[in-house]
C-alpha atoms as an extended CHARMM CRD file, in Angstrom:
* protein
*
       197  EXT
         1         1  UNK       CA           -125.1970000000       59.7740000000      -31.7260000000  PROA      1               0.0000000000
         2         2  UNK       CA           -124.4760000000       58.8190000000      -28.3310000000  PROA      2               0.0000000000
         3         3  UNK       CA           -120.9170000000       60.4040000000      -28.2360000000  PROA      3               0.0000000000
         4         4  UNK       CA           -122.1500000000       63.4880000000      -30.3730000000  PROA      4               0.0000000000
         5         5  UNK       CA           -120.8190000000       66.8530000000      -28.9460000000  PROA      5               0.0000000000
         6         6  UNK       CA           -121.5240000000       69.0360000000      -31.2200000000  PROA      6               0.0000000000
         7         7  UNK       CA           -125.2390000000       70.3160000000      -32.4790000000  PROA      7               0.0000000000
         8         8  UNK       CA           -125.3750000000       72.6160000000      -35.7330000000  PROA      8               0.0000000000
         9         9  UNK       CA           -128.3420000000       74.6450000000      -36.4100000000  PROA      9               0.0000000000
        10        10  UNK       CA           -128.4520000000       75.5740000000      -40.3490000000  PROA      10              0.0000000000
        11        11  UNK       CA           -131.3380000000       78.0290000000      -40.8710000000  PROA      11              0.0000000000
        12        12  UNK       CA           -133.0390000000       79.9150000000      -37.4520000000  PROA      12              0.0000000000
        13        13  UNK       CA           -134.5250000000       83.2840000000      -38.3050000000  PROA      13              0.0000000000
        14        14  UNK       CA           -137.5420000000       85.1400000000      -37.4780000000  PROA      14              0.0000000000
        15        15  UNK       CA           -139.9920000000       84.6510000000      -40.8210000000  PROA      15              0.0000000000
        16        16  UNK       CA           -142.5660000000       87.4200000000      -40.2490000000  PROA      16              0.0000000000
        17        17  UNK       CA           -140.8930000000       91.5780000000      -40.6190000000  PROA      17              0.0000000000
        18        18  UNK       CA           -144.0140000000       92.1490000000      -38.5230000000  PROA      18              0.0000000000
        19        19  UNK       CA           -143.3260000000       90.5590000000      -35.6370000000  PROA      19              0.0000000000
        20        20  UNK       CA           -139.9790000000       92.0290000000      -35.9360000000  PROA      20              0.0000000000
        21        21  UNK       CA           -138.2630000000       92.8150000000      -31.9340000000  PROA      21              0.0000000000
        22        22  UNK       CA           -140.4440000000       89.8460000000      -30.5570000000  PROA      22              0.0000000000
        23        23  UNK       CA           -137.5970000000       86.9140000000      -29.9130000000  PROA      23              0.0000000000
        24        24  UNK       CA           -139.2610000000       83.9020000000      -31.1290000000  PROA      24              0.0000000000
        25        25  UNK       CA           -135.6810000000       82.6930000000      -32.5100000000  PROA      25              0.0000000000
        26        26  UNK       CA           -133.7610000000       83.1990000000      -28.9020000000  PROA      26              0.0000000000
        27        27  UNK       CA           -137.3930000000       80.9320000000      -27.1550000000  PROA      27              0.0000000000
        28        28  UNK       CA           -136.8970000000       78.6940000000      -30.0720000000  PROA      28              0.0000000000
        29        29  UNK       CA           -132.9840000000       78.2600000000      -29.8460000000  PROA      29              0.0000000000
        30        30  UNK       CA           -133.5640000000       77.9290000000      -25.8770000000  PROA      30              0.0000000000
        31        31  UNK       CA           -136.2670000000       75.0730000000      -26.4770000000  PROA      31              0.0000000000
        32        32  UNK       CA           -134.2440000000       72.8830000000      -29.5490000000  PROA      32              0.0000000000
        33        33  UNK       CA           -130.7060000000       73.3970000000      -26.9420000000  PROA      33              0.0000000000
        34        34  UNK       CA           -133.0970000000       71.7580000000      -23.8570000000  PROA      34              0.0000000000
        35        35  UNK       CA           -134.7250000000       69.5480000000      -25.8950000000  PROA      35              0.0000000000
        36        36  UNK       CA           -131.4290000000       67.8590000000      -27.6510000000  PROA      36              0.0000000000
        37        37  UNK       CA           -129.3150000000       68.4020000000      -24.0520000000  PROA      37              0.0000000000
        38        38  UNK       CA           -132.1010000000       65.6610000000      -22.7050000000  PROA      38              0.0000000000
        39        39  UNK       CA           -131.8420000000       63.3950000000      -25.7560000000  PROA      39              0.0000000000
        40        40  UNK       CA           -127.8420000000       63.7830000000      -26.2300000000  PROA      40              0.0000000000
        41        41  UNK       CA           -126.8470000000       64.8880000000      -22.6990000000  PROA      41              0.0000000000
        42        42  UNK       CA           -123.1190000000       64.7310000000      -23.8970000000  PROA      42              0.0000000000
        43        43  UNK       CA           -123.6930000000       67.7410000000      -26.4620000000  PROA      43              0.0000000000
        44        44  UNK       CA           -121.7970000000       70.2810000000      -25.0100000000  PROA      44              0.0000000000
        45        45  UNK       CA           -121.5900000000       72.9510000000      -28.3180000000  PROA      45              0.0000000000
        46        46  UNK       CA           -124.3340000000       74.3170000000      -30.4220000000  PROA      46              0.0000000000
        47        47  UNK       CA           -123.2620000000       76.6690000000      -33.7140000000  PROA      47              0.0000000000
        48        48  UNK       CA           -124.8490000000       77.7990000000      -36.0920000000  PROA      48              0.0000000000
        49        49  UNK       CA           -123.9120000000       77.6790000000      -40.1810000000  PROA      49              0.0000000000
        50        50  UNK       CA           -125.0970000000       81.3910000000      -41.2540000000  PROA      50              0.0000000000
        51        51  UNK       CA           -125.0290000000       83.5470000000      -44.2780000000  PROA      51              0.0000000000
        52        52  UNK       CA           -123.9720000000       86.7200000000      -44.5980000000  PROA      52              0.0000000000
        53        53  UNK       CA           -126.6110000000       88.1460000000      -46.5990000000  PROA      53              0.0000000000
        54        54  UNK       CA           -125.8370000000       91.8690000000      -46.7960000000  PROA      54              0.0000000000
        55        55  UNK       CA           -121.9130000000       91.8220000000      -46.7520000000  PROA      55              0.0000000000
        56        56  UNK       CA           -121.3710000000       92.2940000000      -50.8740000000  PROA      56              0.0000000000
        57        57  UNK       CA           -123.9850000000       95.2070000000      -50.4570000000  PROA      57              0.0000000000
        58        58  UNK       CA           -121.5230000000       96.9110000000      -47.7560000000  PROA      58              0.0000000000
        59        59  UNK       CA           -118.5720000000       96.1200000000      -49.7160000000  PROA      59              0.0000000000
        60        60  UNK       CA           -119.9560000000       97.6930000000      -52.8270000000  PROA      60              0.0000000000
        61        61  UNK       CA           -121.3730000000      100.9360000000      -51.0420000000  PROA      61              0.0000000000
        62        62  UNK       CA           -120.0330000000      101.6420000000      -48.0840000000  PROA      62              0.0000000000
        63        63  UNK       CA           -117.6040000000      104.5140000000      -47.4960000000  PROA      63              0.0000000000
        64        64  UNK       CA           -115.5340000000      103.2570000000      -45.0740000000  PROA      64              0.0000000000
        65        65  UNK       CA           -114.4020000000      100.2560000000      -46.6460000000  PROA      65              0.0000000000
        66        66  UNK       CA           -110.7870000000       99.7600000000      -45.5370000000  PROA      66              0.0000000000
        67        67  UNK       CA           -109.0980000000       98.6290000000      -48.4280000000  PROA      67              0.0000000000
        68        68  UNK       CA           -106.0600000000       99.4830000000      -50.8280000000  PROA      68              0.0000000000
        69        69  UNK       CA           -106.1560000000      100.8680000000      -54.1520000000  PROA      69              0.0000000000
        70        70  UNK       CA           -104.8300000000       97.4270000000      -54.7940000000  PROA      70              0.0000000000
        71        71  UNK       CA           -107.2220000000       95.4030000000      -53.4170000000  PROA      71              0.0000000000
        72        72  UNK       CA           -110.1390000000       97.1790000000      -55.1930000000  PROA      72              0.0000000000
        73        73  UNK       CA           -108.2290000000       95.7010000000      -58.1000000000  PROA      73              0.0000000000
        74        74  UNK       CA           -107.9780000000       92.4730000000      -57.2820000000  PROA      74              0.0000000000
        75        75  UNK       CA           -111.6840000000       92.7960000000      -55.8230000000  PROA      75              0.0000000000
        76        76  UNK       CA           -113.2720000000       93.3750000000      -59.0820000000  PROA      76              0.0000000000
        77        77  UNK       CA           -112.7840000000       89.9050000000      -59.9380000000  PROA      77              0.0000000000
        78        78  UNK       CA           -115.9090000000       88.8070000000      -57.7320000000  PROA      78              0.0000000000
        79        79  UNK       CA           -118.1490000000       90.3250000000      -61.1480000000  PROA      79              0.0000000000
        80        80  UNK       CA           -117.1750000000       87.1180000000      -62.7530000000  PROA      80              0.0000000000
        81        81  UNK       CA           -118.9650000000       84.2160000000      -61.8140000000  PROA      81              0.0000000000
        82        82  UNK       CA           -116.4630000000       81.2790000000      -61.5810000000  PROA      82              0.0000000000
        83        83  UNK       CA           -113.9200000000       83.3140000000      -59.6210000000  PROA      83              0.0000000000
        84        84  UNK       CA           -113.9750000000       80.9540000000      -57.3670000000  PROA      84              0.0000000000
        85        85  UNK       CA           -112.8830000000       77.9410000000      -59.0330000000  PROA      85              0.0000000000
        86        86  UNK       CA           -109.7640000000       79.1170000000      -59.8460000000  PROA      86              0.0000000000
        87        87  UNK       CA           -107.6020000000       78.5210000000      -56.4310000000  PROA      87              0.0000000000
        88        88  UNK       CA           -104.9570000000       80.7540000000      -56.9760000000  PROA      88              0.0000000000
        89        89  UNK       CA           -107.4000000000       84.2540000000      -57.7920000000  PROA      89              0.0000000000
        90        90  UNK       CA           -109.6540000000       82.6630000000      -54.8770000000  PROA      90              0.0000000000
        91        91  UNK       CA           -106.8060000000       82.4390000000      -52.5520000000  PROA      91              0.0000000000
        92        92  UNK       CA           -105.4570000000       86.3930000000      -53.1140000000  PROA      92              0.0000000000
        93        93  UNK       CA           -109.1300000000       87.0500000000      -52.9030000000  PROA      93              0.0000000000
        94        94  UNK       CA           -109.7960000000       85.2920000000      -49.8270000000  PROA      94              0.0000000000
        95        95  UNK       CA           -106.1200000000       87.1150000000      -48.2610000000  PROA      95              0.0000000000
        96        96  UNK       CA           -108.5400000000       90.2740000000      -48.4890000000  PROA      96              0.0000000000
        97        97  UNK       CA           -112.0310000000       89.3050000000      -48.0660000000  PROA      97              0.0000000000
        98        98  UNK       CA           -111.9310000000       87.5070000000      -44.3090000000  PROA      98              0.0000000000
        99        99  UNK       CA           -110.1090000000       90.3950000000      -43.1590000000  PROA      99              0.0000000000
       100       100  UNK       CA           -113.0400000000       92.7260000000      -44.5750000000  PROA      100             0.0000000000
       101       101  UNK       CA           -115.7340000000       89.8650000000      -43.0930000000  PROA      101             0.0000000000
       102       102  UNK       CA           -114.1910000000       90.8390000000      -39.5190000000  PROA      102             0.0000000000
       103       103  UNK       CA           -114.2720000000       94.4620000000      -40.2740000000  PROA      103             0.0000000000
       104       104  UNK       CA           -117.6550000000       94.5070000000      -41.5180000000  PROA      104             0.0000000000
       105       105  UNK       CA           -118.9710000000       92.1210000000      -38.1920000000  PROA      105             0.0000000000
       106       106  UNK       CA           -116.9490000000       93.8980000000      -35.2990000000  PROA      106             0.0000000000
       107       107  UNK       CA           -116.6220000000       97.3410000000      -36.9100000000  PROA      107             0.0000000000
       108       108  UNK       CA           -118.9050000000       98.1810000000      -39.7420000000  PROA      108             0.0000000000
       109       109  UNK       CA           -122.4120000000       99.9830000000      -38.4020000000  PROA      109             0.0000000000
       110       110  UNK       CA           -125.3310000000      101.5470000000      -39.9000000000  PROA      110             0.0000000000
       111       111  UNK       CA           -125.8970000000      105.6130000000      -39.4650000000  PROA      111             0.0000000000
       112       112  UNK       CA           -128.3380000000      104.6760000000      -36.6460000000  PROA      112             0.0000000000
       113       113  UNK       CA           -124.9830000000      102.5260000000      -34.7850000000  PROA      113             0.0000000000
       114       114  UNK       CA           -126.6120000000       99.2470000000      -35.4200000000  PROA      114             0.0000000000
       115       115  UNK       CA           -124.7070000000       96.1500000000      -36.8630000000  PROA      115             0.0000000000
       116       116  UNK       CA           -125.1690000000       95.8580000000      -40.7320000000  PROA      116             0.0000000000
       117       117  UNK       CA           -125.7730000000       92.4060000000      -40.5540000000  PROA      117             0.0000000000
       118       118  UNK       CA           -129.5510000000       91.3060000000      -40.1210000000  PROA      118             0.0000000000
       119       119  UNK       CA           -128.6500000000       87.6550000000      -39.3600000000  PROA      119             0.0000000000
       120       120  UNK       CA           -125.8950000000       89.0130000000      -36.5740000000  PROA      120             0.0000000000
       121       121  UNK       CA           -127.6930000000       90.9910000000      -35.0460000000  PROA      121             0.0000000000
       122       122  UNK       CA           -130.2900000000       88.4700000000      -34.3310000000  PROA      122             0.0000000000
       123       123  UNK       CA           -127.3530000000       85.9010000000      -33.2120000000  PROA      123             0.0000000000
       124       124  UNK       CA           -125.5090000000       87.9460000000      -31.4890000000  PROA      124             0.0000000000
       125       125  UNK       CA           -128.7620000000       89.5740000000      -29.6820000000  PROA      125             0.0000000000
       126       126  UNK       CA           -129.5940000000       86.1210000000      -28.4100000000  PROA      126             0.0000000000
       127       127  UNK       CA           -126.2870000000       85.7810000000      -26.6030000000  PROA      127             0.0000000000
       128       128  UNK       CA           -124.1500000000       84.0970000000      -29.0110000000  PROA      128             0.0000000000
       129       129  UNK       CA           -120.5070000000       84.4900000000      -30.4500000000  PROA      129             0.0000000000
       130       130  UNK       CA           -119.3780000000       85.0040000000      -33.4200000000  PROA      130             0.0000000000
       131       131  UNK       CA           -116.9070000000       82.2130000000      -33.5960000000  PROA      131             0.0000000000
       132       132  UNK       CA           -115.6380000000       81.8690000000      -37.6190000000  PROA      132             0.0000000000
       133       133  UNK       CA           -115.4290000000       82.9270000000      -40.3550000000  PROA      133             0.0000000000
       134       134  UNK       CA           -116.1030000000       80.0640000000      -43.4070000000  PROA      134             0.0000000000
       135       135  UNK       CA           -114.4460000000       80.5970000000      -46.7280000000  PROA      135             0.0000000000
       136       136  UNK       CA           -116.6290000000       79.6170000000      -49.8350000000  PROA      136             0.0000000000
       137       137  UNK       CA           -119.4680000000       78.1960000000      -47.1630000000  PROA      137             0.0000000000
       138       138  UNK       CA           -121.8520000000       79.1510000000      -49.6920000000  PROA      138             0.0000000000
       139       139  UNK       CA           -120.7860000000       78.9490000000      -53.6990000000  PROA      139             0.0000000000
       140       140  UNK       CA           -124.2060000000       79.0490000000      -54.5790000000  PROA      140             0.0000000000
       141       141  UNK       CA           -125.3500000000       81.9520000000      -56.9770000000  PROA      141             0.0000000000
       142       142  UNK       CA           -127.3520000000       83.3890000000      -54.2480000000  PROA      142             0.0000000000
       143       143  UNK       CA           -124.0740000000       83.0690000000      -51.6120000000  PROA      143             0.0000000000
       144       144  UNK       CA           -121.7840000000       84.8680000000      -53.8740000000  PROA      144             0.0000000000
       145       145  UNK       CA           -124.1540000000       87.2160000000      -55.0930000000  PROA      145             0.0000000000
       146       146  UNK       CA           -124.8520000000       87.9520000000      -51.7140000000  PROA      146             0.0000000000
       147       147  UNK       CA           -121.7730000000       87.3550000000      -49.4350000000  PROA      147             0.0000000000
       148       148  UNK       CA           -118.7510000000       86.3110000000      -51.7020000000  PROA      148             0.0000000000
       149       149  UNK       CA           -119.4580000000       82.5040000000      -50.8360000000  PROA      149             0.0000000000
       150       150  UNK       CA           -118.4910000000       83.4990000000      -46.9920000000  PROA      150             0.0000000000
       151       151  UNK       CA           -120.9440000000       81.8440000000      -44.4960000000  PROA      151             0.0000000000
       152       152  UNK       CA           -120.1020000000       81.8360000000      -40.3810000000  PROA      152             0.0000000000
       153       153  UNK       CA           -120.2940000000       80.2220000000      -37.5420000000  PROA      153             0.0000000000
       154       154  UNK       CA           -122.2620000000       81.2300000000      -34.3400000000  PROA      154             0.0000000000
       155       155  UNK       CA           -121.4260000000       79.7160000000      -31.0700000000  PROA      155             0.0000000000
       156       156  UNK       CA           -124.5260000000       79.4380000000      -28.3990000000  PROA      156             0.0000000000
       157       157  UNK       CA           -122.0660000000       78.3970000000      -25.1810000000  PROA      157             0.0000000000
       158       158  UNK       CA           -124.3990000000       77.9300000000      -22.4980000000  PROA      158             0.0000000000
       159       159  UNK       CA           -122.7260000000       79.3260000000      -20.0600000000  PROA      159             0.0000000000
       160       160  UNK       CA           -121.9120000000       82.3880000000      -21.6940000000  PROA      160             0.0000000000
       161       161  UNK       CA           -125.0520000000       83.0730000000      -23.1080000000  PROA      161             0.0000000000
       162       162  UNK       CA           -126.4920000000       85.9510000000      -20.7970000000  PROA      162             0.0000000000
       163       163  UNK       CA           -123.3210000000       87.3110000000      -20.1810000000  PROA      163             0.0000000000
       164       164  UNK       CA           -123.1580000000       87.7850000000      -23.9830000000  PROA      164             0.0000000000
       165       165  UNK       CA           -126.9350000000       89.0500000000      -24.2380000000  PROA      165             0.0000000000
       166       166  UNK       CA           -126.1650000000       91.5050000000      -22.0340000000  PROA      166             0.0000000000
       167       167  UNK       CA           -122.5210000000       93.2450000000      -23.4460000000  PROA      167             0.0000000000
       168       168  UNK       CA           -124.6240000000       93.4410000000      -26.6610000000  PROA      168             0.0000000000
       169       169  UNK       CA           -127.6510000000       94.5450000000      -25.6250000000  PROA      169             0.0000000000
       170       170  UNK       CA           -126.2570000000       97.0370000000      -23.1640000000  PROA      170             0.0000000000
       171       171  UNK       CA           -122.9160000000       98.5030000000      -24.2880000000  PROA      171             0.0000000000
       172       172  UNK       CA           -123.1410000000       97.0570000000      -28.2890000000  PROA      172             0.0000000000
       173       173  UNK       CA           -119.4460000000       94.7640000000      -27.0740000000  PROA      173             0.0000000000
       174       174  UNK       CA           -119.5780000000       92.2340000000      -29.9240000000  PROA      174             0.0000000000
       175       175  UNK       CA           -118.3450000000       88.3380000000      -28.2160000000  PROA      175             0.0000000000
       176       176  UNK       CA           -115.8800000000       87.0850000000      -30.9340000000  PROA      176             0.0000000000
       177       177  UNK       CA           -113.2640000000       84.4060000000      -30.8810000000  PROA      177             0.0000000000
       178       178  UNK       CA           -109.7830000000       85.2820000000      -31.2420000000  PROA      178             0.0000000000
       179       179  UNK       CA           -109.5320000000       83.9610000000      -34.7960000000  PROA      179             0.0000000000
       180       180  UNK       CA           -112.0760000000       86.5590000000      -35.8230000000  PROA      180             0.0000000000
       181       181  UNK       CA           -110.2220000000       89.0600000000      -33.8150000000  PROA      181             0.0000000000
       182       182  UNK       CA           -107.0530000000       88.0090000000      -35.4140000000  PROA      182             0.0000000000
       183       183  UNK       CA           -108.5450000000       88.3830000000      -38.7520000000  PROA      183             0.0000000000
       184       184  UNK       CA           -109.1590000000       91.7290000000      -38.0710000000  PROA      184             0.0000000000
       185       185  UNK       CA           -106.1720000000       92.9140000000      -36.7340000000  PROA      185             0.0000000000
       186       186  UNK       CA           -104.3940000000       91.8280000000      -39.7510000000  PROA      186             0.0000000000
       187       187  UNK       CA           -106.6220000000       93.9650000000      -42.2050000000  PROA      187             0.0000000000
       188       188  UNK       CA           -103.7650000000       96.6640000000      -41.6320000000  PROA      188             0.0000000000
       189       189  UNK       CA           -105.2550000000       98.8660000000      -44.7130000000  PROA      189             0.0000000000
       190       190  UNK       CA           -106.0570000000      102.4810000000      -45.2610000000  PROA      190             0.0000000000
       191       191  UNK       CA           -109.4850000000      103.8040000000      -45.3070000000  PROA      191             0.0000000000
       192       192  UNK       CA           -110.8450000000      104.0960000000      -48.9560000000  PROA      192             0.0000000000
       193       193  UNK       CA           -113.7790000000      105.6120000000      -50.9630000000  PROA      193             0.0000000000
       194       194  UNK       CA           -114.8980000000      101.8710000000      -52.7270000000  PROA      194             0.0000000000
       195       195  UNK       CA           -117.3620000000      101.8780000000      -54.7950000000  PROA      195             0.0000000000
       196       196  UNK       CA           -117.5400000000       98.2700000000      -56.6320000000  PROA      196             0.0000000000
       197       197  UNK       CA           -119.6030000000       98.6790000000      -60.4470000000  PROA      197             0.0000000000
C-alpha cells in the first residue's frame, strides 16, 4: 500500500432527494482525498467507477439520437439479455454504443440545458473529469437494463479541481480526456428520430 498511486471510489452519491443542491458528496470527496493523501502520501490519482444510470432511457427516447438507420438495427439486439456474451454482436455493438456514451455525456441535455446524467452532473459539479468510458463495467441486470453494461471513470486531479468546478458551473464546459473526445468525434452519424420498443 505504500507505493499505491491510485485511489478508486466505487459508490459516492448524495442519498436524500431532499437535501438535493447541498454538496455533501464534493465535502465528503474533499475529506476521504485528505484523509488517504496523509495515510498514502504517494497517491497522486483518485477516480471514480460510476454507472450510467439514465443512458438506455436517452437512447430509447430521445430525439436527437445520432444514429444510422443501420445502427438502430443492430441496436435492437440490447432487448435480448445475453447480448453480451456473444463477442462478435458485443463488439459491433460496442463500435456504436461508446460513441453514443460520449454524445450523450458532452452533448446530450435536458429541455432545461442541464446534463442528462444525474451521477455526472454531480461529478462533474464537484470539479472532476470525465476521463473513460468502460465497456461492459456493469453486466449486471440492473447495468444493462440501465446503461448497456457501460460504467465510467471520473478523475478528481487535485490540481484541476476548481478550475473544473468553475468551467462547469459557470459556462456548462464539460473537462473530458481526449479518449472521450475522440470517441465522440468518431460518432460521424446523421441525426435520427430513434425510438427503441
Amino acid at each position: 500500500t505504500e507505493r499505491a498511486r491510485t485511489a478508486v471510489f466505487y459508490s459516492i452519491s448524495n442519498t436524500q432527494r431532499g437535501l438535493g443542491g447541498i454538496s455533501f458528496g464534493s465535502f465528503l470527496i474533499k475529506q476521504v482525498v485528505e484523509e488517504l493523501r496523509r495515510e498514502l502520501p504517494k497517491l497522486e490519482n483518485f477516480v471514480t467507477l460510476s454507472p450510467v444510470p439514465d443512458f438506455m432511457r436517452w437512447l430509447k427516447q430521445a430525439d436527437d439520437v445520432p444514429v444510422t438507420e443501420e445502427d438502430r438495427t443492430l441496436l435492437e439486439n440490447l432487448e435480448k439479455p445475453d447480448w453480451f456474451t456473444n463477442p462478435e454482436l458485443a463488439a459491433q455493438l460496442r463500435s456504436v454504443l461508446e460513441p453514443l456514451a460520449a454524445h450523450y455525456f458532452l452533448k446530450a441535455r435536458t429541455p432545461k440545458g442541464r446534463l442528462i446524467d444525474s451521477v455526472a452532473r454531480f461529478h462533474l459539479g464537484n470539479g472532476a473529469r470525465l476521463e473513460r468510458i468502460n465497456w461492459l463495467g456493469d453486466v449486471s441486470p440492473k447495468g444493462l437494463r440501465e446503461s448497456a453494461g457501460i460504467m465510467v471513470n471520473y478523475l478528481y486531479r487535485l490540481e484541476d479541481i476548481e478550475k473544473n468546478h468553475e468551467a462547469y458551473a459557470n459556462q456548462g464546459e464539460i473537462a473530458a480526456s481526449q479518449a472521450v473526445k475522440r470517441l465522440l468525434r468518431g460518432e460521424g452519424r446523421r441525426l435520427l428520430d430513434m425510438r427503441l420498443p
